[in-house]
GROMACS .gro file of C-alpha atoms in nm:
model
  337
    1MET     CA    1  -2.576   4.135  -2.952
    2VAL     CA    2  -2.489   4.178  -2.586
    3GLY     CA    3  -2.311   3.844  -2.583
    4GLU     CA    4  -2.112   3.937  -2.893
    5ALA     CA    5  -2.015   4.272  -2.739
    6GLU     CA    6  -1.885   4.095  -2.434
    7LEU     CA    7  -1.672   3.862  -2.646
    8GLU     CA    8  -1.529   4.132  -2.873
    9ARG     CA    9  -1.317   4.439  -2.809
   10PRO     CA   10  -1.136   4.688  -3.037
   11ASP     CA   11  -0.760   4.658  -3.076
   12ASN     CA   12  -0.523   4.950  -3.133
   13THR     CA   13  -0.624   4.972  -3.500
   14GLY     CA   14  -0.992   5.008  -3.420
   15LEU     CA   15  -1.074   4.661  -3.554
   16MET     CA   16  -1.279   4.421  -3.350
   17MET     CA   17  -1.100   4.120  -3.201
   18SER     CA   18  -1.215   3.834  -2.982
   19ALA     CA   19  -1.159   3.869  -2.608
   20PRO     CA   20  -0.949   3.589  -2.457
   21THR     CA   21  -1.149   3.309  -2.307
   22PRO     CA   22  -1.092   3.200  -1.945
   23GLN     CA   23  -0.908   2.894  -2.076
   24GLN     CA   24  -0.675   3.111  -2.285
   25ILE     CA   25  -0.605   3.333  -1.985
   26THR     CA   26  -0.525   3.025  -1.777
   27ASP     CA   27  -0.297   2.893  -2.050
   28ASP     CA   28  -0.114   3.226  -2.069
   29ILE     CA   29  -0.061   3.224  -1.693
   30MET     CA   30   0.065   2.868  -1.706
   31LYS     CA   31   0.312   2.953  -1.981
   32SER     CA   32   0.445   3.253  -1.789
   33GLU     CA   33   0.493   3.032  -1.485
   34GLN     CA   34   0.702   2.772  -1.662
   35ALA     CA   35   1.068   2.704  -1.613
   36MET     CA   36   1.234   3.031  -1.710
   37TYR     CA   37   1.354   3.088  -1.353
   38GLY     CA   38   1.263   2.755  -1.196
   39PRO     CA   39   1.603   2.590  -1.251
   40PHE     CA   40   1.774   2.898  -1.105
   41PHE     CA   41   1.599   2.855  -0.771
   42GLY     CA   42   1.638   2.478  -0.783
   43SER     CA   43   2.013   2.513  -0.838
   44LEU     CA   44   2.036   2.758  -0.548
   45GLY     CA   45   1.862   2.497  -0.334
   46VAL     CA   46   2.127   2.239  -0.426
   47SER     CA   47   2.404   2.484  -0.342
   48ALA     CA   48   2.246   2.595  -0.013
   49ALA     CA   49   2.190   2.238   0.107
   50MET     CA   50   2.550   2.137   0.047
   51MET     CA   51   2.749   2.447   0.134
   52PHE     CA   52   2.579   2.533   0.464
   53THR     CA   53   2.582   2.175   0.596
   54ALA     CA   54   2.947   2.148   0.492
   55ALA     CA   55   3.023   2.472   0.677
   56GLY     CA   56   2.844   2.345   0.989
   57SER     CA   57   3.024   2.013   0.964
   58ALA     CA   58   3.358   2.189   0.925
   59TYR     CA   59   3.298   2.403   1.233
   60GLY     CA   60   3.187   2.103   1.438
   61THR     CA   61   3.493   1.906   1.327
   62CYS     CA   62   3.751   2.175   1.393
   63LYS     CA   63   3.598   2.286   1.724
   64SER     CA   64   3.572   1.929   1.854
   65GLY     CA   65   3.917   1.851   1.717
   66THR     CA   66   4.063   2.134   1.923
   67GLY     CA   67   3.919   1.987   2.241
   68ILE     CA   68   4.033   1.635   2.150
   69SER     CA   69   4.387   1.755   2.082
   70SER     CA   70   4.400   1.927   2.420
   71MET     CA   71   4.249   1.631   2.605
   72ALA     CA   72   4.469   1.370   2.439
   73VAL     CA   73   4.786   1.511   2.593
   74ALA     CA   74   4.681   1.398   2.940
   75ARG     CA   75   4.444   1.111   2.849
   76PRO     CA   76   4.551   0.942   2.524
   77ASP     CA   77   4.351   0.633   2.625
   78LEU     CA   78   4.026   0.825   2.568
   79VAL     CA   79   4.098   0.946   2.216
   80MET     CA   80   3.879   0.686   2.043
   81LYS     CA   81   3.583   0.771   2.265
   82ALA     CA   82   3.642   1.142   2.219
   83ILE     CA   83   3.635   1.113   1.839
   84ILE     CA   84   3.255   1.068   1.843
   85PRO     CA   85   3.175   1.443   1.809
   86VAL     CA   86   3.387   1.455   1.493
   87VAL     CA   87   3.198   1.160   1.345
   88MET     CA   88   2.862   1.318   1.427
   89ALA     CA   89   2.973   1.648   1.273
   90GLY     CA   90   3.066   1.463   0.956
   91ILE     CA   91   2.719   1.306   0.937
   92VAL     CA   92   2.569   1.655   0.916
   93ALA     CA   93   2.738   1.705   0.579
   94ILE     CA   94   2.589   1.375   0.460
   95TYR     CA   95   2.241   1.517   0.522
   96GLY     CA   96   2.324   1.803   0.289
   97LEU     CA   97   2.472   1.569   0.030
   98VAL     CA   98   2.158   1.353   0.025
   99VAL     CA   99   1.924   1.650  -0.015
  100ALA     CA  100   2.149   1.812  -0.277
  101VAL     CA  101   2.154   1.494  -0.485
  102ILE     CA  102   1.776   1.457  -0.460
  103ILE     CA  103   1.714   1.816  -0.567
  104SER     CA  104   1.968   1.810  -0.850
  105GLY     CA  105   1.807   1.495  -0.988
  106ARG     CA  106   1.473   1.673  -1.013
  107ILE     CA  107   1.589   1.988  -1.186
  108ALA     CA  108   1.473   1.975  -1.547
  109PRO     CA  109   1.571   2.293  -1.736
  110GLY     CA  110   1.334   2.368  -2.019
  111GLY     CA  111   1.097   2.088  -1.927
  112LYS     CA  112   0.728   2.159  -1.956
  113GLU     CA  113   0.659   1.992  -1.624
  114TYR     CA  114   0.926   2.184  -1.434
  115THR     CA  115   0.767   2.506  -1.312
  116ILE     CA  116   0.895   2.794  -1.108
  117ASN     CA  117   0.695   2.664  -0.811
  118MET     CA  118   0.913   2.354  -0.810
  119GLY     CA  119   1.215   2.582  -0.808
  120PHE     CA  120   1.075   2.773  -0.509
  121SER     CA  121   1.002   2.449  -0.325
  122GLN     CA  122   1.347   2.306  -0.389
  123PHE     CA  123   1.519   2.631  -0.294
  124ALA     CA  124   1.326   2.638   0.035
  125GLY     CA  125   1.407   2.272   0.098
  126GLY     CA  126   1.778   2.324   0.033
  127LEU     CA  127   1.789   2.637   0.247
  128VAL     CA  128   1.619   2.463   0.539
  129CYS     CA  129   1.852   2.164   0.515
  130GLY     CA  130   2.161   2.382   0.487
  131LEU     CA  131   2.092   2.627   0.769
  132CYS     CA  132   1.960   2.359   1.004
  133GLY     CA  133   2.277   2.164   0.935
  134LEU     CA  134   2.481   2.476   1.005
  135GLY     CA  135   2.310   2.512   1.342
  136ALA     CA  136   2.357   2.143   1.420
  137GLY     CA  137   2.727   2.162   1.334
  138TYR     CA  138   2.767   2.465   1.559
  139ALA     CA  139   2.599   2.287   1.851
  140ILE     CA  140   2.803   1.970   1.799
  141GLY     CA  141   3.126   2.168   1.787
  142ILE     CA  142   3.061   2.362   2.108
  143ALA     CA  143   2.921   2.061   2.295
  144GLY     CA  144   3.195   1.832   2.165
  145ASP     CA  145   3.477   2.065   2.262
  146ALA     CA  146   3.348   2.115   2.616
  147GLY     CA  147   3.243   1.752   2.645
  148VAL     CA  148   3.575   1.589   2.562
  149ARG     CA  149   3.760   1.824   2.795
  150ALA     CA  150   3.523   1.728   3.077
  151LEU     CA  151   3.556   1.362   2.980
  152SER     CA  152   3.931   1.370   3.035
  153GLN     CA  153   3.875   1.475   3.396
  154GLN     CA  154   3.560   1.275   3.467
  155PRO     CA  155   3.506   0.958   3.257
  156ARG     CA  156   3.153   0.923   3.397
  157PHE     CA  157   3.056   1.222   3.184
  158PHE     CA  158   3.070   1.011   2.866
  159VAL     CA  159   2.699   0.917   2.866
  160GLY     CA  160   2.595   1.277   2.927
  161MET     CA  161   2.814   1.397   2.642
  162ILE     CA  162   2.658   1.143   2.404
  163LEU     CA  163   2.305   1.252   2.501
  164ILE     CA  164   2.386   1.617   2.435
  165LEU     CA  165   2.543   1.533   2.100
  166ILE     CA  166   2.238   1.330   1.997
  167PHE     CA  167   2.010   1.626   2.066
  168ALA     CA  168   2.243   1.846   1.863
  169GLU     CA  169   2.250   1.596   1.575
  170VAL     CA  170   1.870   1.575   1.565
  171LEU     CA  171   1.857   1.944   1.473
  172GLY     CA  172   2.003   1.851   1.135
  173LEU     CA  173   1.745   1.576   1.090
  174TYR     CA  174   1.461   1.827   1.122
  175ALA     CA  175   1.566   1.966   0.787
  176LYS     CA  176   1.523   1.631   0.613
  177MET     CA  177   1.174   1.594   0.757
  178SER     CA  178   1.053   1.944   0.673
  179TYR     CA  179   1.003   1.921   0.299
  180ASP     CA  180   0.859   1.688   0.044
  181LEU     CA  181   1.070   1.787  -0.254
  182ALA     CA  182   0.844   1.617  -0.508
  183THR     CA  183   0.622   1.922  -0.556
  184ALA     CA  184   0.505   1.951  -0.914
  185GLU     CA  185   0.256   2.236  -0.901
  186SER     CA  186   0.261   2.531  -1.137
  187ALA     CA  187   0.275   2.872  -0.973
  188ALA     CA  188   0.348   3.241  -1.003
  189TYR     CA  189   0.565   3.411  -0.744
  190SER     CA  190   0.306   3.422  -0.464
  191PRO     CA  191   0.395   3.071  -0.338
  192PHE     CA  192   0.752   3.194  -0.289
  193PHE     CA  193   0.639   3.381   0.021
  194GLY     CA  194   0.462   3.074   0.153
  195TYR     CA  195   0.769   2.857   0.108
  196MET     CA  196   0.987   3.120   0.274
  197GLY     CA  197   0.746   3.130   0.567
  198ALA     CA  198   0.771   2.754   0.612
  199ALA     CA  199   1.149   2.770   0.578
  200SER     CA  200   1.177   3.057   0.827
  201ALA     CA  201   0.977   2.867   1.088
  202GLN     CA  202   1.217   2.574   1.075
  203ILE     CA  203   1.544   2.761   1.024
  204PHE     CA  204   1.515   3.013   1.307
  205THR     CA  205   1.376   2.767   1.562
  206VAL     CA  206   1.661   2.526   1.486
  207LEU     CA  207   1.917   2.805   1.521
  208GLY     CA  208   1.764   2.894   1.858
  209ALA     CA  209   1.766   2.528   1.961
  210ALA     CA  210   2.127   2.496   1.849
  211TYR     CA  211   2.236   2.792   2.061
  212GLY     CA  212   2.040   2.666   2.361
  213THR     CA  213   2.193   2.321   2.326
  214ALA     CA  214   2.548   2.448   2.281
  215LYS     CA  215   2.534   2.704   2.562
  216SER     CA  216   2.376   2.461   2.807
  217ALA     CA  217   2.627   2.192   2.712
  218VAL     CA  218   2.916   2.415   2.819
  219GLY     CA  219   2.764   2.453   3.166
  220ILE     CA  220   2.684   2.082   3.192
  221SER     CA  221   3.039   1.990   3.092
  222SER     CA  222   3.182   2.221   3.356
  223MET     CA  223   2.945   2.098   3.626
  224GLY     CA  224   2.981   1.731   3.534
  225VAL     CA  225   3.347   1.720   3.633
  226MET     CA  226   3.274   1.791   4.000
  227ARG     CA  227   2.919   1.653   4.030
  228PRO     CA  228   2.879   1.364   3.782
  229GLU     CA  229   2.577   1.232   3.972
  230LEU     CA  230   2.380   1.540   3.860
  231ILE     CA  231   2.448   1.500   3.488
  232MET     CA  232   2.116   1.339   3.398
  233LYS     CA  233   1.917   1.607   3.582
  234SER     CA  234   2.123   1.877   3.416
  235VAL     CA  235   2.039   1.757   3.064
  236ILE     CA  236   1.690   1.910   3.101
  237PRO     CA  237   1.790   2.247   2.942
  238VAL     CA  238   1.920   2.059   2.637
  239ILE     CA  239   1.591   1.870   2.605
  240MET     CA  240   1.389   2.189   2.634
  241ALA     CA  241   1.606   2.356   2.371
  242GLY     CA  242   1.542   2.065   2.136
  243ILE     CA  243   1.166   2.104   2.179
  244ILE     CA  244   1.196   2.452   2.028
  245GLY     CA  245   1.297   2.288   1.701
  246ILE     CA  246   0.984   2.072   1.714
  247TYR     CA  247   0.767   2.385   1.728
  248GLY     CA  248   0.925   2.500   1.404
  249LEU     CA  249   0.883   2.157   1.247
  250VAL     CA  250   0.510   2.154   1.325
  251VAL     CA  251   0.452   2.500   1.180
  252ALA     CA  252   0.668   2.429   0.874
  253MET     CA  253   0.470   2.113   0.796
  254VAL     CA  254   0.137   2.294   0.839
  255LEU     CA  255   0.241   2.585   0.617
  256ARG     CA  256   0.393   2.355   0.359
  257GLY     CA  257   0.059   2.179   0.326
  258LYS     CA  258  -0.118   2.510   0.266
  259VAL     CA  259   0.100   2.631  -0.023
  260THR     CA  260  -0.055   2.562  -0.362
  261ALA     CA  261  -0.022   2.702  -0.713
  262ALA     CA  262  -0.132   3.058  -0.784
  263SER     CA  263  -0.352   2.922  -1.061
  264ALA     CA  264  -0.520   2.704  -0.798
  265GLY     CA  265  -0.618   3.006  -0.590
  266TYR     CA  266  -0.303   3.074  -0.387
  267THR     CA  267  -0.298   3.452  -0.369
  268LEU     CA  268  -0.042   3.702  -0.246
  269ASP     CA  269  -0.234   3.769   0.074
  270LYS     CA  270  -0.209   3.400   0.161
  271GLY     CA  271   0.162   3.404   0.085
  272PHE     CA  272   0.214   3.710   0.305
  273ALA     CA  273   0.013   3.553   0.588
  274HIS     CA  274   0.220   3.235   0.571
  275LEU     CA  275   0.544   3.433   0.562
  276ALA     CA  276   0.432   3.625   0.872
  277ALA     CA  277   0.338   3.298   1.042
  278GLY     CA  278   0.677   3.143   0.971
  279LEU     CA  279   0.870   3.448   1.088
  280THR     CA  280   0.660   3.469   1.405
  281CYS     CA  281   0.727   3.108   1.498
  282GLY     CA  282   1.091   3.117   1.392
  283LEU     CA  283   1.197   3.436   1.567
  284CYS     CA  284   1.003   3.355   1.884
  285GLY     CA  285   1.180   3.019   1.885
  286LEU     CA  286   1.514   3.189   1.831
  287GLY     CA  287   1.454   3.409   2.135
  288ALA     CA  288   1.336   3.114   2.344
  289GLY     CA  289   1.643   2.911   2.251
  290TYR     CA  290   1.870   3.201   2.344
  291ALA     CA  291   1.700   3.236   2.684
  292ILE     CA  292   1.717   2.861   2.751
  293GLY     CA  293   2.087   2.855   2.667
  294ILE     CA  294   2.178   3.138   2.902
  295VAL     CA  295   1.956   3.010   3.184
  296GLY     CA  296   2.065   2.650   3.134
  297ASP     CA  297   2.434   2.735   3.146
  298ALA     CA  298   2.407   2.942   3.463
  299GLY     CA  299   2.144   2.716   3.618
  300VAL     CA  300   2.334   2.388   3.603
  301ARG     CA  301   2.648   2.553   3.738
  302GLY     CA  302   2.447   2.694   4.028
  303THR     CA  303   2.270   2.363   4.090
  304ALA     CA  304   2.605   2.190   4.126
  305GLN     CA  305   2.682   2.416   4.421
  306GLN     CA  306   2.330   2.447   4.561
  307PRO     CA  307   2.090   2.161   4.473
  308ARG     CA  308   1.793   2.359   4.607
  309LEU     CA  309   1.826   2.584   4.301
  310PHE     CA  310   1.701   2.301   4.078
  311VAL     CA  311   1.329   2.382   4.110
  312GLY     CA  312   1.393   2.750   4.047
  313MET     CA  313   1.598   2.666   3.738
  314ILE     CA  314   1.314   2.453   3.600
  315LEU     CA  315   1.063   2.735   3.653
  316ILE     CA  316   1.286   2.982   3.470
  317LEU     CA  317   1.334   2.734   3.185
  318ILE     CA  318   0.957   2.686   3.158
  319PHE     CA  319   0.902   3.060   3.125
  320SER     CA  320   1.171   3.065   2.856
  321GLU     CA  321   1.017   2.769   2.674
  322VAL     CA  322   0.668   2.918   2.652
  323LEU     CA  323   0.803   3.207   2.444
  324GLY     CA  324   0.848   2.961   2.160
  325LEU     CA  325   0.506   2.811   2.230
  326TYR     CA  326   0.345   3.154   2.198
  327GLY     CA  327   0.507   3.196   1.859
  328MET     CA  328   0.379   2.857   1.743
  329ILE     CA  329   0.023   2.936   1.854
  330VAL     CA  330   0.016   3.269   1.670
  331ALA     CA  331   0.177   3.110   1.364
  332LEU     CA  332  -0.089   2.840   1.350
  333ILE     CA  333  -0.362   3.104   1.379
  334LEU     CA  334  -0.210   3.303   1.092
  335GLY     CA  335  -0.137   2.997   0.883
  336THR     CA  336  -0.476   2.831   0.912
  337SER     CA  337  -0.708   3.133   0.904
   0.00000   0.00000   0.00000
């Protein structure tokens, strides 16, 4: 009798009805998690990947083009070399195109296998790709503009300009490495917070790295005209800014591996913890990149006039860099606890 009482309950009419079994509850959850809103988020991911990378590419192209136009008046023989920043800015848009095509090919409206969790995953992937590409385009534009102007006055600066542009371009590649877009888990909305945490870690650290790269590149370009022999030493701020993006990549990959379906035990508290972890890493990286950019710009200019400042500049850059490291450590604690 006790077992029957546990399996039966009165409905609104007073009649006895069977209580849903655990399997029925699971099936109901699965049905509610299916693709009603999944394609919406997936489509937003396609749009975000393409439009933000295109915007970054456009900025990089027009900003570099301005410098090339100015430089070409006095040094038309260097135009073909100076066109490299424009080419690299255009490649950023290709990253967005590739990711957008991949995501759009996996959107299956109304399909039983296409769940809202896939939509969340694809939206996060597109957003990461787009905003990282936007940051990369910004860095390429600033570095390219300053670089080609310096190149017209000091041809030996060419190698330094290429190195800076490579570090700026890599920021866009982080987006392509951050997400496996083949997720096929079923989920309620709790994984959304986890995906946003992973996306935040990568997006904000890349934006910080982009600013640090661009700001330092302006100082290096100015210094390289008068002291070309110091160019390789002066690239250090750009390298340290790029490392900030790696912190975000590590945290994003760790968090991405922790996100599962709600029906598999992924609860809201886990989603909130992963969101907090991603924001911690991302915003600490953003601050670190800002500090590195300001210090790098002023430091390389000062080093050109007083070489003894070099050690002091490195110490300041290290203290700026560890701000991002602190964020990564706390994010890993939050994300793995």
